[in-house]
CSV table of C-alpha atoms and ligand atoms in Angstrom, one decimal:
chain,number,residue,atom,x,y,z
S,49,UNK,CA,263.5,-22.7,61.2
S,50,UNK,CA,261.4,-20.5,63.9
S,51,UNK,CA,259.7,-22.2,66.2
S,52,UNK,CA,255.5,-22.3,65.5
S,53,UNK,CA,255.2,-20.8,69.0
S,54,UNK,CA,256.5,-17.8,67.8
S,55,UNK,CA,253.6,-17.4,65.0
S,56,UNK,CA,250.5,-19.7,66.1
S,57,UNK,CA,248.1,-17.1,66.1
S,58,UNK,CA,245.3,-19.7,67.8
S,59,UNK,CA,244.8,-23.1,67.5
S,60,UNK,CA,241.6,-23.3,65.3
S,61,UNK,CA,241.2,-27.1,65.0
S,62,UNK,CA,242.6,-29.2,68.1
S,63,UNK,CA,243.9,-32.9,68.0
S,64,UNK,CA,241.2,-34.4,69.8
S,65,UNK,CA,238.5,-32.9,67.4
S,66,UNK,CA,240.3,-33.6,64.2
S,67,UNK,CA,240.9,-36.7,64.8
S,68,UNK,CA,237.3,-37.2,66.3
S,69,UNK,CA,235.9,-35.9,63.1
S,70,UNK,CA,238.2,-38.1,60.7
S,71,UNK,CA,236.8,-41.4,62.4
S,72,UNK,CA,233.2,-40.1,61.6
S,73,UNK,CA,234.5,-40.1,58.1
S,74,UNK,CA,235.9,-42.9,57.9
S,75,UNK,CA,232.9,-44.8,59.3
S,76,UNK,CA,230.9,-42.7,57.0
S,77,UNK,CA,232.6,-43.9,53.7
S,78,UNK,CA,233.2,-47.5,54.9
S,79,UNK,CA,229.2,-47.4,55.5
S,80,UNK,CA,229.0,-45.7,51.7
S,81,UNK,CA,231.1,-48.1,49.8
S,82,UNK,CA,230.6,-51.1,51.7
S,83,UNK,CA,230.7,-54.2,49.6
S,84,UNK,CA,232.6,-51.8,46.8
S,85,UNK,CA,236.3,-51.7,45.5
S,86,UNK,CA,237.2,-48.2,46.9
S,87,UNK,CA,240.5,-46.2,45.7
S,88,UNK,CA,241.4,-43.4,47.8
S,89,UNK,CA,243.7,-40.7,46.2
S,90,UNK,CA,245.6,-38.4,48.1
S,91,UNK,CA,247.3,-34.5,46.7
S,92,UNK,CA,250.6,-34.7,48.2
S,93,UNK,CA,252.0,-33.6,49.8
S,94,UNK,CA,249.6,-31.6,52.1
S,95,UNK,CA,246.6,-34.9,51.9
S,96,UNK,CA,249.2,-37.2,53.7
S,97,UNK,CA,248.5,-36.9,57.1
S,98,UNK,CA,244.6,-36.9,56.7
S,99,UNK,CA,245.3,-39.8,54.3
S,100,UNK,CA,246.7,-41.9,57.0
S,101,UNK,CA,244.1,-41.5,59.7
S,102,UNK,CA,241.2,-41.6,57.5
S,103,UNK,CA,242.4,-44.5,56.0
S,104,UNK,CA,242.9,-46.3,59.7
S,105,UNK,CA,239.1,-46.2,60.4
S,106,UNK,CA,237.9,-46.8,56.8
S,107,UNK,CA,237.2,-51.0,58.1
S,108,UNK,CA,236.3,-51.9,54.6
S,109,UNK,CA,239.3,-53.2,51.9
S,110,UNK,CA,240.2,-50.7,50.1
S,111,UNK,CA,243.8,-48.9,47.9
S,112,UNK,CA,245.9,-45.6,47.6
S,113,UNK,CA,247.6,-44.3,45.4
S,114,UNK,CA,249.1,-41.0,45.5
S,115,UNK,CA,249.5,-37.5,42.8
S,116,UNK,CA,251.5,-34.4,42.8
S,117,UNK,CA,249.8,-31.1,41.5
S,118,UNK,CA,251.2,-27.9,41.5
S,119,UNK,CA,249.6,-24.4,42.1
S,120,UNK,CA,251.2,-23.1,45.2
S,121,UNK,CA,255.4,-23.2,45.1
S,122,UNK,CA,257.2,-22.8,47.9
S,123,UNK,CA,256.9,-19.0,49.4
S,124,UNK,CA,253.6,-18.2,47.3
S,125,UNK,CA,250.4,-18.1,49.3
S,126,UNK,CA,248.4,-17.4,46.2
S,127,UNK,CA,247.0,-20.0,43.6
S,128,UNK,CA,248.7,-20.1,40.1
S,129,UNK,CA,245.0,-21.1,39.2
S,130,UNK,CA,245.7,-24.1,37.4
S,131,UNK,CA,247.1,-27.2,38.1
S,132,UNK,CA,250.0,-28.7,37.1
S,133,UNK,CA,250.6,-33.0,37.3
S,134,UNK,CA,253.9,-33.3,38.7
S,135,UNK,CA,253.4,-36.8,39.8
S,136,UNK,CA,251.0,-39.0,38.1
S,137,UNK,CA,249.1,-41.8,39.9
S,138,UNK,CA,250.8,-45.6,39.1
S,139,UNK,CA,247.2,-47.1,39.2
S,140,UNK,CA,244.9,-47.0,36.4
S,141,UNK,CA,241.0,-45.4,37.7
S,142,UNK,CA,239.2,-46.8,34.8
S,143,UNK,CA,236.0,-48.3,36.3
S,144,UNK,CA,236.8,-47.9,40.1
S,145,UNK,CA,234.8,-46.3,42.6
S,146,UNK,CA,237.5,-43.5,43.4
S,147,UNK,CA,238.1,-41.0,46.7
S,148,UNK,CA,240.1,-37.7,46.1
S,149,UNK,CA,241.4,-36.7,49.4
S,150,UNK,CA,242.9,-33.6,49.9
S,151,UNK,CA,243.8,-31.3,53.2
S,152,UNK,CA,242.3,-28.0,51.8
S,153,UNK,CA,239.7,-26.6,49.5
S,154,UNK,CA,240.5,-22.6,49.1
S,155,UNK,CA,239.9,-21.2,45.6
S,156,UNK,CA,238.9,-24.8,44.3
S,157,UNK,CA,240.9,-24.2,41.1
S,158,UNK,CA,243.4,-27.4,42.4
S,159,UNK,CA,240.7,-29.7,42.9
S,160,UNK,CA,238.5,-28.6,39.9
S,161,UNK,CA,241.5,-29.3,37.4
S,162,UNK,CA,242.3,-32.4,39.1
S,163,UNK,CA,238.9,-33.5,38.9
S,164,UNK,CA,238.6,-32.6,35.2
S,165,UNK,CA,241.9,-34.8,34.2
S,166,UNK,CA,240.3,-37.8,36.2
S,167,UNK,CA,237.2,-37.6,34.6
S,168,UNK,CA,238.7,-38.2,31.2
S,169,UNK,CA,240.2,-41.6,33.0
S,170,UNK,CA,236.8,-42.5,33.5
S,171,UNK,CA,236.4,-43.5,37.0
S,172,UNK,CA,233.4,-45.9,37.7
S,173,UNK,CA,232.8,-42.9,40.6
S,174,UNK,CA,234.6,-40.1,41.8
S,175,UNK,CA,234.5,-38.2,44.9
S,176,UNK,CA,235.8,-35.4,46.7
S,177,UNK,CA,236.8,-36.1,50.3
S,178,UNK,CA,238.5,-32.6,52.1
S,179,UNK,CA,239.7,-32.3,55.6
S,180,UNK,CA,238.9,-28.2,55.4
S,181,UNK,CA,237.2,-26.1,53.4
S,182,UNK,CA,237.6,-22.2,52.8
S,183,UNK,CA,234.1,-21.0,51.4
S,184,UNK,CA,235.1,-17.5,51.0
S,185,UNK,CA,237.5,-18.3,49.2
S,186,UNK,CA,235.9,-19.6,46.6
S,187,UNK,CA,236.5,-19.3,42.6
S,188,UNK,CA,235.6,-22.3,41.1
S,189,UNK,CA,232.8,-24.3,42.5
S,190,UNK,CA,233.7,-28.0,43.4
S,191,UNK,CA,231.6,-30.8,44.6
S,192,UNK,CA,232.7,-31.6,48.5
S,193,UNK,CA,231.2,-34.9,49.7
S,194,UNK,CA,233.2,-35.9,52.6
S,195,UNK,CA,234.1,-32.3,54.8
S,196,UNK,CA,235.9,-32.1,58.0
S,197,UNK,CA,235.8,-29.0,58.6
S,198,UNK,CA,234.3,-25.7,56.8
S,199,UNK,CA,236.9,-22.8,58.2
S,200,UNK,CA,237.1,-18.8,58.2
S,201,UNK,CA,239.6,-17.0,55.6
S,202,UNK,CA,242.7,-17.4,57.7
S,203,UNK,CA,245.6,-19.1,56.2
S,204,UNK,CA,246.5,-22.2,58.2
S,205,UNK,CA,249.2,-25.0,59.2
S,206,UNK,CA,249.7,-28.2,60.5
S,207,UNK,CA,248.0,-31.5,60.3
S,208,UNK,CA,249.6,-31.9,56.5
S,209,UNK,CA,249.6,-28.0,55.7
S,210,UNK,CA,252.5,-26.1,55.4
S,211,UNK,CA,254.4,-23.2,56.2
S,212,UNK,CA,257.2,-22.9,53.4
S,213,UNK,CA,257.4,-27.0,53.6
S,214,UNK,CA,257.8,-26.6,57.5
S,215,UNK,CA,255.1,-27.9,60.1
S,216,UNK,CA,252.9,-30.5,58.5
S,217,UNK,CA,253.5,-32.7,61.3
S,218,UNK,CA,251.9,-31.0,63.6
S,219,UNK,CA,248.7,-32.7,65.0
S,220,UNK,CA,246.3,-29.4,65.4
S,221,UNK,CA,245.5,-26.9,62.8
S,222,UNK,CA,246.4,-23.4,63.5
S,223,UNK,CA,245.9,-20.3,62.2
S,224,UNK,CA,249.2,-18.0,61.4
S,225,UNK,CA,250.1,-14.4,62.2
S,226,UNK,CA,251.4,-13.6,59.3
S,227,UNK,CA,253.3,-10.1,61.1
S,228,UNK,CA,255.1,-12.4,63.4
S,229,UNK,CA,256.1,-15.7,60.9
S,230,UNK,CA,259.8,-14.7,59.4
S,231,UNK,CA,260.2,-17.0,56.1
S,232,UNK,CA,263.0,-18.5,55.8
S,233,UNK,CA,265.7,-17.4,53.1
Q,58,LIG,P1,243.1,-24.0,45.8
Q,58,LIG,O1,243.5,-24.4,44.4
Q,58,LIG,O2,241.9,-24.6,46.3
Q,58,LIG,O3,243.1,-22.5,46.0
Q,58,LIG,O4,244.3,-24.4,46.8
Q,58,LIG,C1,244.5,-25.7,47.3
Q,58,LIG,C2,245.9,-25.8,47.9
Q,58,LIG,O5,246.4,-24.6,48.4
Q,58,LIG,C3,245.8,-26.7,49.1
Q,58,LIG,O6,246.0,-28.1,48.7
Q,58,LIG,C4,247.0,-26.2,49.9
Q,58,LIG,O7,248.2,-26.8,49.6
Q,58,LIG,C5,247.1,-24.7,49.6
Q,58,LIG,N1,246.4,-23.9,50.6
Q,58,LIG,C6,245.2,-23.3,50.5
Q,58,LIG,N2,244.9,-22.6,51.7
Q,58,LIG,C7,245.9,-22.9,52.5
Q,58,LIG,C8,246.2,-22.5,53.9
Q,58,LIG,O8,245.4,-21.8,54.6
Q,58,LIG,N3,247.4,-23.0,54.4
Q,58,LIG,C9,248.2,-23.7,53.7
Q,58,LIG,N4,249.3,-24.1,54.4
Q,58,LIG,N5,248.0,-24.1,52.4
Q,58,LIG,C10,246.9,-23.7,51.9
């Protein structure tokens, strides 16, 4: 697998800053839901790493569980437009005050379907909690209450996105020039 070096066009987001602005979340919704049962929900696989920091400075009691949905495969860069469950959450949502975190918002048509099948579940609340968002990207609109970050049309990895599965470790988020990433076979 080539090296990110090779491709990172610029580092958009830096560590420090991401992680400076997941704490303000954190304290945000432990502010929000304090004295409230609180379920956080996390897309995987791309949510995870956001997932784990925000849930380290969230100080109030609270659960995860996580959910699989489909719309980009492996190689695509384009949303299939509708979501597909391939993991389903173990917890039932009925009545609980729930989080939906997930690393990007592009076209919205990932979050919007998720949000539609939770809905029927009949959470007691349900929110939308996104490290990034892509505005110009838009297609469906999608309630975002908790943003990191609103970011140009660029595509992007690291901090839980990925390049072909590669590179969610990463602790920045960086933009990719797409002339000099090779995929691999
Ligand atoms: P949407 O349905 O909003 O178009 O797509 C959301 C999903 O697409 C995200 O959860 C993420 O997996 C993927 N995605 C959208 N934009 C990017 C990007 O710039 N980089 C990467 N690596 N994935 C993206």
């Amino acid at each position: 697998m080539q090296p990110y070096q090779e491709f990172l066009a610029e580092i958009l987001i830096d560590e420090k800053s991401l992680q400076a602005r997941v704490k303000e979340l954190g304290q945000q919704i432990s502010a929000d839901y304090q004295n409230q049962d609180l379920l956080l929900i996390c897309i995987l696989r791309g949510g995870v790493p956001f997932l784990v920091d925000l849930s380290r400075h969230i100080s109030i009691p609270h659960m995860m569980d996580f959910m699989a949905v489909s719309s980009y495969g492996v190689g695509k860069r384009e949303s299939s437009g509708s979501a597909r469950v391939s993991l389903d959450l173990q917890m039932d949502i009925r009545d609980k005050n729930v989080i939906l975190v997930e690393d990007i918002v592009d076209s919205g048509l990932t979050i919007a379907s998720v949000l539609q099948l939770l809905e029927t579940r009949q959470p007691k609340t349900l929110k939308v909690c996104a490290l990034l968002d892509k505005p110009e990207r838009r297609e469906s609109e999608v309630p975002i209450h908790y943003l990191g970050f609103s970011i140009p049309n660029k595509f992007v990895f690291g901090y839980g996105l990925d390049l072909d599965e590669y590179h969610r470790n990463l602790p920045f988020v960086g933009v990719v020039d797409l002339d000099k990433y090779k995929p691999s076979e």
